Amino acid sequence: MCGIVGIIGTEPVAMRLYEALKRLEYRGYDSAGIAFLEEGRFKRLRAAGKLNNLLARIQETPSQATIGIGHTRWATHGAPTEENAHPHIAGSVAIVHNGIIENFQVLKAQLEEAGVTVKSDTDTEIVAHLIDQRLKAGEAPQEAVRSVLKMLEGAFAFVIMFEGEDDLLIAARRGSPLAIGHGDGEMFLGSDAIALAPFTSRVTYLEDGDMAVVRRDRLDVFDEAGRQVVRPLSFTQASALLVDKGGHRHFMAKEIAEQPDVIGHTLAEYVNFHEGRVTLPDMPVDLSAIDRITITACGTAHYAGMVAKYWIERLARLPVEVDVASEFRYREAPLKEGGLSLVISQSGETADTLAALRYCKEKGQVVAAVVNVPESTIARESDVILRTYAGPEIGVASTKAFTCQLAVLAAFAIHLARMRGCMDADEEKRLVKTLSEVPRLVVTALKQDAHIDTVAQKIAHARDILYLGRGINYPIALEGALKLKEISYIHAEGYAAGELKHGPIALIDENVPVVVIAPRDKLFDKTVSNMQEVAARGARIVLITDEEGARAHGAEAFETIAVPAADPFVSPILYAIPVQLLAYHAAVFLGTDVDQPRNLAKSVTVE
Ligand code: M6R
């Protein structure tokens, strides 16, 4: 899951490549590189670490070259060193690659047997050598790429440049996304339309199996069978403006703070507050006739799906199966033709979620996607888009996208309940009113920021932290633990509070803080009992509850965080806020890279 770009233009290309890569940094940031053609010969600049290191190299190497390719990497094969950074060059071929070549070991062995010296540990360099061999054997660039594509197994997108070919880039995709932007006498290639936005809004998306031959004033696309095809031109709304931190220290802080606005915006798309009704787009499926829903997603989006299960099963009396997409895609789950599947994804590019979507479609399911990026592959391949209006989420830790997913899913659950005759108009009105209060309640929850900062500092030195939740807030315990571990590197686990005594309670001692998520709902007393069980074993409790809950049980806790009292229906949205802030402040206190934590990438486009 790297970001790739290519430009074949009329202006000096190096800084333009950098600008496009900057916008793709969410896909990986452990090393980066560009290559361009200067007087027909390759020149390559690469650097380990963040893109800024590459920028320094670009600035000290003035160039008038107008054709080039670039890459920002999330390592799959080989350490994130300069030698392994892309572009990879073999003879007269330079290549940038996103994805994984699964049979690269076999291909590498064949190359080495033929006397080729492979310099990096990457799968990508092998592809450059294979194409170069074909060129040396007399094939034209297009033919050479086509022959090599046939040899490759895996999911990938490539942009390839050839020495001596100043008006040619060849691109190909199988599994990984690739967009081609049309300028005036210029062409731009990128992993997504956001990368191309500073240059053009006219974009062609390649389809799976496509190979594109790109020249300054011409684009020729060929499908997997080698037939020339026309892919539609669309106009992207991706903004040319690079999102900034808006005065916050980190993107994550900005994105946490934006939640009242973006949740409100998202709700406004699906809820008619005036009439007290939910208004969802039409779906090509009879919601009153389906007998279950399958939800697949990864990471935080999967936890949003788990919350949706509680909402849908209780309100719409419809069984819901939720699975992580990486398991679901290989599980061969039986799915009834004409049924409904839901996929949830911020980026819309997560490889496992996309594969799950395709599996569901193959089985004849109607697929609805809760997705934040409307130009994404998942959005384009779904039958119905339930878009979240979180705006660009830059911090690797998902925050506002999660609460916006919950907002959409809450509206969806109400809609389903109405369609299935499980809810009357009065109850719909009541729940819509509850939803309308969420942005205001989130504002109040955010006011705990300074207090949560002090709590975070008190627990940040722990080696392990447990999160407990029950019922609809069990997924929030999982989300709290994920958020903490991914940005602070503290080991954290979320548990269903009632499950603790079946094993994990053995972990408890005075060194293990336990974060207890306990809204005053019908399970409150049970959660409090679980809290008392761990407190009795010496655990330091951080109790997250409302003011009444804090008055009743705050004394038993080491620290209490109060969330505004609200209808239990919306508690997962509200209780997401303190767990985000707790993770954020712990990470800031520990001095980790909050927005770009180690080993992660914003968009996981490999399985
Ligand atoms: O873009 P997606 O929502 O499909 O991404 C899914 C996960 O990779 C993502 O939620 C990940 O778990 C986040 N880093 C969590 O904060």
Coordinates of C-alpha atoms and ligand atoms in Angstrom, one line a residue:
M1 CA 0.0 0.0 0.0
C2 CA 2.2 2.6 -1.4
G3 CA 1.5 5.8 -3.3
I4 CA 2.5 6.0 -6.9
V5 CA 2.6 8.9 -9.3
G6 CA 3.7 9.6 -12.9
I7 CA 3.7 12.9 -14.8
I8 CA 4.4 13.4 -18.5
G9 CA 4.1 17.1 -18.9
T10 CA 5.4 20.4 -20.1
E11 CA 6.9 21.9 -16.9
P12 CA 9.8 20.7 -14.7
V13 CA 8.5 17.6 -13.1
A14 CA 10.5 17.0 -9.9
M15 CA 8.5 19.3 -7.5
R16 CA 5.3 18.4 -9.1
L17 CA 6.0 14.7 -8.4
Y18 CA 6.8 15.7 -4.8
E19 CA 3.6 17.6 -4.5
A20 CA 1.5 14.6 -5.7
L21 CA 3.4 12.3 -3.4
K22 CA 2.8 14.6 -0.4
R23 CA -0.9 14.0 -1.0
L24 CA -0.4 10.2 -1.1
E25 CA 1.6 10.1 2.1
Y26 CA -1.4 8.6 3.8
R27 CA -0.6 5.4 1.9
G28 CA 2.9 5.0 3.3
Y29 CA 5.7 7.1 4.6
D30 CA 8.7 4.9 5.3
S31 CA 10.8 6.0 2.3
A32 CA 10.2 7.8 -1.0
G33 CA 11.8 8.4 -4.4
I34 CA 11.4 9.9 -7.8
A35 CA 13.0 9.3 -11.2
F36 CA 12.9 11.5 -14.3
L37 CA 14.3 11.5 -17.8
E38 CA 17.0 14.1 -18.4
E39 CA 18.2 14.2 -22.0
G40 CA 16.8 10.7 -22.4
R41 CA 18.7 9.2 -19.4
F42 CA 17.4 8.3 -16.0
K43 CA 18.1 10.3 -12.9
R44 CA 16.9 9.0 -9.6
L45 CA 16.5 10.6 -6.2
R46 CA 15.6 8.4 -3.2
A47 CA 15.6 8.8 0.6
A48 CA 14.7 6.6 3.6
G49 CA 12.3 8.1 6.1
K50 CA 9.6 10.7 5.6
L51 CA 9.0 12.6 2.4
N52 CA 10.8 15.7 3.7
N53 CA 14.1 13.8 3.3
L54 CA 13.3 13.3 -0.4
L55 CA 12.4 17.0 -0.6
A56 CA 15.9 18.0 0.5
R57 CA 17.4 15.8 -2.3
I58 CA 15.1 17.3 -4.9
Q59 CA 16.0 20.9 -3.8
E60 CA 19.7 20.3 -4.1
T61 CA 19.3 18.7 -7.6
P62 CA 17.8 21.3 -10.0
S63 CA 16.3 19.7 -13.1
Q64 CA 14.3 20.7 -16.2
A65 CA 13.0 17.2 -16.9
T66 CA 9.3 17.1 -17.7
I67 CA 8.6 13.3 -17.4
G68 CA 9.0 11.4 -14.2
I69 CA 7.6 8.8 -11.8
G70 CA 7.4 8.9 -8.0
H71 CA 6.7 6.7 -5.0
T72 CA 6.0 6.9 -1.3
R73 CA 6.5 3.5 0.4
W74 CA 4.9 1.3 3.0
A75 CA 7.4 -1.6 3.0
T76 CA 6.1 -5.1 2.2
H77 CA 9.3 -6.7 0.9
G78 CA 12.6 -5.5 2.4
A79 CA 13.4 -3.0 5.1
P80 CA 12.6 0.7 4.5
T81 CA 16.1 1.6 3.3
E82 CA 17.2 3.8 0.4
E83 CA 18.2 0.7 -1.6
N84 CA 14.7 -0.7 -1.3
A85 CA 13.0 2.7 -2.0
H86 CA 11.3 3.0 -5.4
P87 CA 11.6 3.8 -8.3
H88 CA 13.5 0.6 -9.1
I89 CA 15.7 0.7 -12.3
A90 CA 16.9 -2.2 -14.4
G91 CA 18.6 -1.3 -17.7
S92 CA 16.3 1.0 -19.5
V93 CA 13.2 0.5 -17.3
A94 CA 12.3 2.5 -14.2
I95 CA 9.2 1.4 -12.3
V96 CA 7.1 2.4 -9.3
H97 CA 4.8 -0.2 -7.8
N98 CA 2.0 -0.5 -5.2
G99 CA 1.0 -4.0 -4.1
I100 CA 2.6 -7.4 -3.8
I101 CA 3.9 -9.7 -6.4
E102 CA 3.2 -13.1 -4.8
N103 CA 5.4 -15.2 -7.1
F104 CA 8.4 -12.9 -7.0
Q105 CA 10.7 -15.5 -5.3
V106 CA 10.2 -17.9 -8.2
L107 CA 10.7 -15.1 -10.8
K108 CA 13.8 -13.8 -8.9
A109 CA 15.3 -17.3 -8.9
Q110 CA 14.8 -17.5 -12.6
L111 CA 16.4 -14.1 -13.1
E112 CA 19.4 -15.0 -10.9
E113 CA 19.9 -18.3 -12.8
A114 CA 20.0 -16.2 -16.0
G115 CA 22.8 -14.1 -14.5
V116 CA 20.9 -11.0 -13.4
T117 CA 22.1 -9.3 -10.3
V118 CA 19.2 -8.1 -8.1
K119 CA 20.2 -5.2 -5.9
S120 CA 17.2 -4.7 -3.6
D121 CA 15.1 -7.0 -1.4
T122 CA 11.9 -5.9 -3.2
D123 CA 9.5 -7.7 -5.4
T124 CA 9.3 -4.6 -7.6
E125 CA 12.9 -4.7 -8.9
I126 CA 12.1 -8.2 -10.3
V127 CA 9.4 -6.7 -12.5
A128 CA 11.8 -4.0 -13.8
H129 CA 14.4 -6.7 -14.8
L130 CA 11.8 -8.9 -16.5
I131 CA 10.6 -6.0 -18.6
D132 CA 14.2 -5.0 -19.4
Q133 CA 15.0 -8.5 -20.6
R134 CA 12.0 -8.4 -23.0
L135 CA 13.2 -5.0 -24.3
K136 CA 16.7 -6.5 -24.8
A137 CA 15.0 -9.4 -26.7
G138 CA 13.6 -6.8 -29.1
E139 CA 10.1 -6.3 -27.9
A140 CA 8.6 -2.8 -27.9
P141 CA 7.8 -1.3 -24.4
Q142 CA 4.1 -2.0 -24.7
E143 CA 4.6 -5.6 -25.8
A144 CA 7.3 -6.1 -23.1
V145 CA 5.0 -4.9 -20.3
R146 CA 2.1 -7.0 -21.5
S147 CA 4.2 -10.2 -21.6
V148 CA 5.5 -9.5 -18.1
L149 CA 2.1 -8.8 -16.7
K150 CA 1.1 -12.3 -17.7
M151 CA 3.8 -13.7 -15.6
L152 CA 2.8 -11.9 -12.4
E153 CA 0.6 -13.2 -9.6
G154 CA -0.8 -10.8 -6.9
A155 CA -2.4 -7.4 -6.7
F156 CA -0.5 -4.4 -8.0
A157 CA -0.5 -1.1 -9.8
F158 CA 2.6 0.1 -11.8
V159 CA 3.8 3.2 -13.6
I160 CA 6.7 2.5 -15.8
M161 CA 9.1 4.8 -17.6
F162 CA 11.6 3.9 -20.3
E163 CA 15.1 5.4 -21.1
G164 CA 15.1 7.1 -24.4
E165 CA 11.2 7.4 -24.5
D166 CA 10.5 11.0 -23.6
D167 CA 6.8 10.8 -24.5
L168 CA 5.7 7.5 -22.9
L169 CA 4.6 6.1 -19.6
I170 CA 2.9 2.7 -19.3
A171 CA 0.6 2.0 -16.4
A172 CA -1.1 -1.2 -15.3
R173 CA -3.4 -2.3 -12.5
R174 CA -4.7 -5.5 -11.1
G175 CA -6.3 -5.1 -7.7
S176 CA -4.7 -1.8 -6.7
P177 CA -6.2 1.5 -7.8
L178 CA -4.8 3.8 -10.5
A179 CA -6.2 7.1 -11.8
I180 CA -5.1 9.0 -14.9
G181 CA -5.6 12.7 -15.0
H182 CA -5.9 14.6 -18.3
G183 CA -4.3 18.0 -18.6
D184 CA -3.7 20.3 -21.6
G185 CA -0.9 18.5 -23.4
E186 CA 0.0 16.8 -20.1
M187 CA -1.0 13.5 -18.4
F188 CA -0.9 12.6 -14.7
L189 CA -1.0 9.2 -13.1
G190 CA -1.7 8.5 -9.4
S191 CA -3.0 6.0 -6.9
D192 CA -6.0 8.3 -6.4
A193 CA -7.6 11.4 -7.7
I194 CA -6.5 13.4 -4.6
A195 CA -2.9 13.1 -5.8
L196 CA -3.9 14.5 -9.2
A197 CA -6.1 17.3 -7.9
P198 CA -3.5 20.1 -8.1
F199 CA -3.1 19.4 -11.8
T200 CA -6.5 18.4 -13.2
S201 CA -10.0 17.4 -12.2
R202 CA -10.6 15.3 -15.4
V203 CA -9.8 11.8 -14.4
T204 CA -10.1 8.3 -16.0
Y205 CA -10.0 5.4 -13.6
L206 CA -8.4 2.2 -14.9
E207 CA -10.3 -1.0 -14.3
D208 CA -8.9 -4.2 -13.1
G209 CA -6.6 -5.8 -15.6
D210 CA -6.2 -2.6 -17.6
M211 CA -2.9 -1.5 -19.1
A212 CA -2.6 2.2 -20.2
V213 CA -0.2 3.6 -22.7
V214 CA 0.1 7.3 -21.8
R215 CA 1.5 10.1 -24.0
R216 CA 1.3 13.8 -23.5
D217 CA -1.7 14.2 -25.8
R218 CA -3.1 10.6 -25.9
L219 CA -4.3 7.9 -23.7
D220 CA -4.8 4.3 -24.9
V221 CA -6.3 1.8 -22.6
F222 CA -6.3 -2.0 -23.1
D223 CA -8.2 -4.6 -21.1
E224 CA -6.8 -7.8 -19.7
A225 CA -7.4 -9.6 -23.1
G226 CA -5.4 -6.9 -24.9
R227 CA -8.5 -5.3 -26.5
Q228 CA -8.5 -1.5 -26.8
V229 CA -11.2 -0.1 -24.5
V230 CA -12.6 3.3 -23.6
R231 CA -12.8 4.1 -19.9
P232 CA -15.1 6.9 -19.0
L233 CA -13.8 10.4 -18.1
S234 CA -15.1 11.7 -14.8
F235 CA -14.8 15.0 -13.0
T236 CA -13.4 14.6 -9.5
Q237 CA -14.3 16.8 -6.6
A238 CA -11.1 16.0 -4.9
S239 CA -9.8 19.3 -3.5
A240 CA -6.6 20.8 -4.9
L241 CA -5.9 22.3 -1.5
L242 CA -3.7 20.4 0.8
V243 CA -5.5 19.9 4.1
D244 CA -3.6 21.7 6.9
K245 CA -3.7 21.3 10.7
G246 CA -5.9 24.3 11.2
G247 CA -3.8 25.5 14.1
H248 CA -3.7 22.2 15.9
R249 CA -0.5 20.4 16.8
H250 CA -1.5 17.3 15.0
F251 CA -4.0 16.3 12.4
M252 CA -5.5 13.8 14.9
A253 CA -6.3 16.7 17.3
K254 CA -7.9 18.7 14.5
E255 CA -9.9 15.7 13.4
I256 CA -11.1 14.9 16.9
A257 CA -12.2 18.6 17.3
E258 CA -14.0 18.6 14.0
Q259 CA -16.4 15.8 15.1
P260 CA -19.4 18.0 16.1
D261 CA -19.4 19.6 12.6
V262 CA -18.8 16.5 10.5
I263 CA -21.2 14.3 12.5
G264 CA -23.8 17.1 12.1
H265 CA -23.1 17.3 8.3
T266 CA -23.3 13.5 7.9
L267 CA -26.5 13.3 9.9
A268 CA -28.0 16.1 7.9
E269 CA -27.6 14.1 4.7
Y270 CA -29.7 11.2 6.1
V271 CA -32.1 12.7 8.6
N272 CA -34.8 15.2 8.1
F273 CA -34.7 16.8 11.5
H274 CA -37.7 19.0 10.8
E275 CA -40.0 16.1 10.0
G276 CA -38.4 13.7 12.4
R277 CA -37.6 11.2 9.6
V278 CA -34.7 9.3 8.3
T279 CA -34.2 9.7 4.5
L280 CA -31.9 7.1 3.0
P281 CA -31.2 6.6 -0.7
D282 CA -33.3 3.9 -2.4
M283 CA -31.7 0.5 -2.3
P284 CA -32.2 -2.1 -5.0
V285 CA -33.3 -4.7 -2.4
D286 CA -36.5 -5.2 -0.5
L287 CA -35.4 -4.4 3.1
S288 CA -38.6 -5.9 4.5
A289 CA -37.9 -9.3 2.9
I290 CA -34.2 -9.9 3.7
D291 CA -33.4 -12.3 6.5
R292 CA -30.0 -11.0 7.5
I293 CA -27.3 -8.5 6.8
T294 CA -23.6 -9.3 6.4
I295 CA -21.2 -6.5 7.5
T296 CA -17.5 -6.6 6.7
A297 CA -14.7 -4.1 7.4
C298 CA -11.3 -3.8 8.9
G299 CA -9.9 -2.1 12.1
T300 CA -11.9 0.8 13.4
A301 CA -14.5 0.4 10.6
H302 CA -15.1 -3.1 11.8
Y303 CA -15.9 -1.8 15.3
A304 CA -18.4 0.6 13.7
G305 CA -19.9 -2.5 12.1
M306 CA -20.1 -4.2 15.5
V307 CA -22.0 -1.2 17.0
A308 CA -24.3 -1.4 14.0
K309 CA -25.1 -5.1 14.8
Y310 CA -26.4 -4.0 18.2
W311 CA -28.5 -1.2 16.7
I312 CA -29.9 -3.3 13.8
E313 CA -30.7 -6.4 15.7
R314 CA -32.4 -4.5 18.5
L315 CA -34.3 -2.0 16.4
A316 CA -35.0 -3.8 13.2
R317 CA -35.1 -7.4 14.6
L318 CA -32.8 -8.5 11.8
P319 CA -29.8 -10.9 12.4
V320 CA -26.5 -9.2 11.5
E321 CA -23.2 -11.0 10.9
V322 CA -20.1 -8.9 11.3
D323 CA -16.7 -10.1 10.3
V324 CA -13.2 -8.7 9.7
A325 CA -12.9 -8.5 6.0
S326 CA -9.5 -10.4 6.0
E327 CA -11.2 -13.4 7.5
F328 CA -14.5 -13.1 5.7
R329 CA -13.0 -13.0 2.2
Y330 CA -11.6 -16.6 2.5
R331 CA -14.3 -18.1 4.7
E332 CA -16.5 -19.0 1.8
A333 CA -19.5 -17.8 3.7
P334 CA -22.8 -18.9 2.2
L335 CA -24.8 -15.8 1.1
K336 CA -28.3 -15.8 -0.3
E337 CA -28.7 -14.2 -3.7
G338 CA -30.5 -10.9 -3.5
G339 CA -29.5 -10.4 0.1
L340 CA -27.8 -7.3 1.5
S341 CA -24.2 -6.8 2.5
L342 CA -22.7 -3.7 4.0
V343 CA -19.0 -2.8 3.8
I344 CA -17.6 0.0 5.8
S345 CA -14.4 1.9 5.0
Q346 CA -13.0 5.4 5.5
S347 CA -10.6 5.2 2.5
G348 CA -12.6 3.0 0.3
E349 CA -9.4 1.4 -0.8
T350 CA -8.8 -1.2 1.9
A351 CA -7.8 -4.4 0.0
D352 CA -9.5 -6.9 2.3
T353 CA -12.7 -4.9 2.4
L354 CA -12.7 -4.5 -1.3
A355 CA -12.2 -8.3 -1.7
A356 CA -15.1 -8.9 0.7
L357 CA -17.2 -6.6 -1.4
R358 CA -16.4 -8.4 -4.6
Y359 CA -17.1 -11.8 -3.0
C360 CA -20.5 -10.5 -1.9
K361 CA -21.3 -9.3 -5.4
E362 CA -20.2 -12.6 -6.9
K363 CA -22.7 -14.3 -4.6
G364 CA -25.5 -12.0 -5.9
Q365 CA -25.7 -9.7 -2.9
V366 CA -26.6 -6.1 -3.1
V367 CA -23.7 -4.2 -1.6
A368 CA -24.1 -0.9 0.2
A369 CA -20.9 0.9 1.3
V370 CA -20.5 3.3 4.2
V371 CA -17.5 5.1 2.7
N372 CA -15.8 8.5 3.2
V373 CA -14.0 8.9 -0.1
P374 CA -16.6 9.0 -2.9
E375 CA -14.0 8.5 -5.7
S376 CA -12.7 5.4 -4.1
T377 CA -12.8 1.9 -5.6
I378 CA -15.2 0.6 -2.9
A379 CA -17.5 3.5 -3.6
R380 CA -17.4 2.9 -7.3
E381 CA -18.0 -0.8 -7.1
S382 CA -20.9 -0.7 -4.6
D383 CA -24.5 -0.7 -5.6
V384 CA -25.4 2.0 -3.0
I385 CA -23.2 4.5 -1.3
L386 CA -23.9 5.7 2.2
R387 CA -21.3 8.4 2.2
T388 CA -19.8 9.8 5.4
Y389 CA -19.1 13.5 5.3
A390 CA -16.0 13.4 7.6
G391 CA -13.9 15.3 5.0
P392 CA -10.3 14.2 4.5
E393 CA -8.9 12.2 7.4
I394 CA -5.2 12.5 7.5
G395 CA -4.1 11.1 10.9
V396 CA -3.5 7.4 10.6
A397 CA -5.7 6.8 13.7
S398 CA -9.3 7.0 12.5
T399 CA -11.4 9.3 14.7
K400 CA -14.0 11.5 12.9
A401 CA -14.5 8.9 10.2
F402 CA -15.5 6.4 12.9
T403 CA -18.1 8.6 14.5
C404 CA -19.4 9.6 11.1
Q405 CA -19.7 5.9 10.2
L406 CA -21.7 5.5 13.5
A407 CA -23.9 8.4 12.5
V408 CA -24.8 6.8 9.1
L409 CA -25.3 3.4 10.7
A410 CA -27.6 4.7 13.4
A411 CA -29.7 6.3 10.6
F412 CA -29.6 3.1 8.6
A413 CA -30.8 1.0 11.6
I414 CA -33.8 3.3 12.1
H415 CA -34.6 3.2 8.4
L416 CA -34.4 -0.6 8.4
A417 CA -36.6 -0.8 11.5
R418 CA -39.2 1.4 9.8
M419 CA -39.1 -0.5 6.6
R420 CA -39.6 -3.8 8.4
G421 CA -42.5 -2.5 10.5
C422 CA -40.6 -2.8 13.8
M423 CA -40.7 0.9 14.6
D424 CA -43.5 3.4 14.5
A425 CA -43.3 7.0 13.4
D426 CA -43.3 8.3 17.0
E427 CA -40.3 6.2 17.9
E428 CA -38.5 7.3 14.7
K429 CA -39.2 10.9 15.7
R430 CA -37.8 10.3 19.2
L431 CA -34.6 8.7 17.9
V432 CA -34.2 11.4 15.3
K433 CA -34.4 14.0 18.0
T434 CA -31.8 12.0 20.0
L435 CA -29.5 12.0 16.9
S436 CA -30.0 15.8 16.4
E437 CA -28.6 16.3 19.9
V438 CA -25.4 14.4 19.2
P439 CA -23.3 17.3 17.7
R440 CA -24.0 19.4 20.8
L441 CA -23.3 16.5 23.2
V442 CA -20.0 15.9 21.4
V443 CA -19.1 19.5 22.0
T444 CA -19.6 19.0 25.7
A445 CA -17.7 15.7 25.7
L446 CA -14.7 17.5 24.0
K447 CA -14.6 19.9 26.9
Q448 CA -13.1 17.2 29.0
D449 CA -9.9 17.5 26.9
A450 CA -7.7 19.1 29.6
H451 CA -8.8 16.7 32.3
I452 CA -8.3 13.7 30.0
D453 CA -4.8 15.0 29.3
T454 CA -4.0 14.7 33.0
V455 CA -5.5 11.3 33.2
A456 CA -3.5 10.2 30.2
Q457 CA -0.3 11.3 31.7
K458 CA -1.0 9.3 34.8
I459 CA -1.5 6.1 33.0
A460 CA 0.9 6.6 30.1
H461 CA 3.8 4.7 31.7
A462 CA 1.8 1.5 32.1
R463 CA 3.0 -1.5 30.0
D464 CA -0.5 -2.9 29.6
I465 CA -3.9 -1.2 29.7
L466 CA -7.3 -3.0 29.6
Y467 CA -10.5 -1.5 28.3
L468 CA -13.9 -2.9 29.4
G469 CA -17.3 -2.3 27.9
R470 CA -20.6 -4.0 27.7
G471 CA -23.4 -4.3 25.1
I472 CA -23.2 -1.6 22.5
N473 CA -20.2 -0.1 24.2
Y474 CA -18.1 -3.3 24.0
P475 CA -17.0 -2.2 20.5
I476 CA -16.0 1.1 22.0
A477 CA -13.7 -0.7 24.5
L478 CA -12.1 -2.5 21.5
E479 CA -11.8 0.9 19.7
G480 CA -10.3 2.6 22.7
A481 CA -7.6 -0.2 23.0
L482 CA -6.8 -0.1 19.2
K483 CA -6.5 3.7 19.3
L484 CA -4.2 3.6 22.3
K485 CA -1.9 0.9 20.9
E486 CA -1.6 2.2 17.4
I487 CA -0.4 5.7 18.4
S488 CA 1.2 5.4 21.9
Y489 CA 2.6 1.8 21.4
I490 CA 1.2 0.9 24.9
H491 CA -0.1 -2.6 24.8
A492 CA -3.9 -2.4 25.2
E493 CA -6.8 -4.9 24.9
G494 CA -10.5 -4.4 24.9
Y495 CA -12.8 -6.9 26.5
A496 CA -16.5 -7.5 27.0
A497 CA -16.7 -6.7 30.7
G498 CA -18.5 -9.9 31.5
E499 CA -15.9 -12.0 29.8
L500 CA -13.0 -10.8 32.0
K501 CA -13.5 -13.4 34.7
H502 CA -13.1 -16.1 32.0
G503 CA -9.4 -15.5 31.8
P504 CA -8.1 -12.0 31.3
I505 CA -8.7 -11.1 35.0
A506 CA -5.5 -13.0 35.7
L507 CA -3.6 -10.1 34.1
I508 CA -4.9 -7.6 36.7
D509 CA -2.6 -6.1 39.3
E510 CA -1.8 -2.6 40.5
N511 CA 0.3 -1.9 37.5
V512 CA -2.5 -2.4 35.0
P513 CA -4.9 0.5 34.5
V514 CA -8.4 -0.6 33.5
V515 CA -10.5 1.9 31.5
V516 CA -14.2 1.1 32.2
I517 CA -16.8 2.4 29.7
A518 CA -20.0 2.6 31.6
P519 CA -22.9 4.8 30.4
R520 CA -25.9 4.7 32.6
D521 CA -27.9 2.2 30.5
K522 CA -29.6 -1.0 31.5
L523 CA -26.2 -2.8 31.8
F524 CA -24.7 -0.1 34.0
D525 CA -25.0 -2.0 37.3
K526 CA -23.5 -5.1 35.7
T527 CA -20.5 -3.1 34.3
V528 CA -20.0 -1.5 37.7
S529 CA -19.9 -5.0 39.3
N530 CA -17.2 -6.0 36.8
M531 CA -15.3 -2.8 37.7
Q532 CA -15.5 -3.7 41.3
E533 CA -14.1 -7.1 40.6
V534 CA -11.0 -5.7 39.0
A535 CA -10.7 -2.9 41.6
A536 CA -10.7 -5.6 44.3
R537 CA -7.6 -7.0 42.6
G538 CA -5.7 -3.8 42.8
A539 CA -6.4 -2.4 39.3
R540 CA -6.4 1.4 38.8
I541 CA -9.7 2.2 37.3
V542 CA -10.4 5.0 34.9
L543 CA -14.2 5.2 34.9
I544 CA -15.8 6.8 31.9
T545 CA -19.5 7.5 32.7
D546 CA -21.9 10.3 32.9
E547 CA -22.2 12.7 35.8
E548 CA -24.7 10.7 37.7
G549 CA -22.6 7.5 37.2
A550 CA -19.6 9.5 38.4
R551 CA -21.4 10.6 41.6
A552 CA -22.5 7.1 42.3
H553 CA -19.3 5.2 41.7
G554 CA -16.5 7.8 41.0
A555 CA -15.1 7.2 44.5
E556 CA -14.2 3.6 43.6
A557 CA -12.2 4.8 40.6
F558 CA -8.6 6.1 40.4
E559 CA -9.9 8.7 37.9
T560 CA -13.3 9.5 36.4
I561 CA -14.1 11.1 33.1
A562 CA -17.7 12.4 32.8
V563 CA -19.5 12.3 29.4
P564 CA -22.8 14.2 29.1
A565 CA -25.9 12.1 29.9
A566 CA -27.6 11.0 26.8
D567 CA -30.0 8.4 25.4
P568 CA -28.2 5.0 25.4
F569 CA -28.9 4.8 21.7
V570 CA -26.2 7.4 20.9
S571 CA -23.8 6.4 23.7
P572 CA -21.2 4.7 21.3
I573 CA -20.8 8.0 19.4
L574 CA -20.3 10.0 22.6
Y575 CA -18.1 7.5 24.4
A576 CA -15.8 7.3 21.4
I577 CA -14.6 10.9 22.2
P578 CA -12.9 10.3 25.6
V579 CA -11.2 7.1 24.3
Q580 CA -9.8 9.0 21.3
L581 CA -8.6 11.9 23.6
L582 CA -7.1 9.4 26.1
A583 CA -5.0 7.8 23.3
Y584 CA -4.1 11.1 21.8
H585 CA -2.8 12.6 25.0
A586 CA -1.0 9.5 26.0
A587 CA 0.8 9.5 22.7
V588 CA 1.7 13.2 22.8
F589 CA 3.0 12.7 26.4
L590 CA 5.1 9.8 25.3
G591 CA 6.4 11.7 22.3
T592 CA 5.4 9.3 19.5
D593 CA 4.6 10.2 16.0
V594 CA 0.9 10.7 16.5
D595 CA -0.2 11.3 12.9
Q596 CA 2.1 8.8 11.3
P597 CA 2.8 6.0 13.8
R598 CA 5.4 3.5 13.1
N599 CA 4.7 0.5 10.8
L600 CA 1.2 1.8 9.8
A601 CA -0.3 3.5 6.8
K602 CA -3.6 5.3 6.5
S603 CA -4.9 3.2 3.7
V604 CA -4.1 -0.6 3.7
T605 CA -4.2 -1.5 0.0
V606 CA -2.4 -4.8 0.4
E607 CA -3.9 -7.8 2.1
Ligands
M6R1 O1 -9.9 3.0 5.3 P1 -10.6 1.9 6.1 O2 -11.7 2.4 7.0 O3 -11.1 0.8 5.3 O4 -9.4 1.4 7.1 C1 -9.6 0.3 7.9 C2 -8.6 0.2 8.9 O5 -7.3 0.1 8.3 C3 -8.5 1.5 9.8 O6 -9.7 1.7 10.5 C4 -7.4 1.3 10.9 O7 -7.7 0.3 11.8 C5 -7.1 2.6 11.6 N1 -5.7 3.0 11.6 C6 -7.6 2.6 13.0 O8 -7.4 3.9 13.6

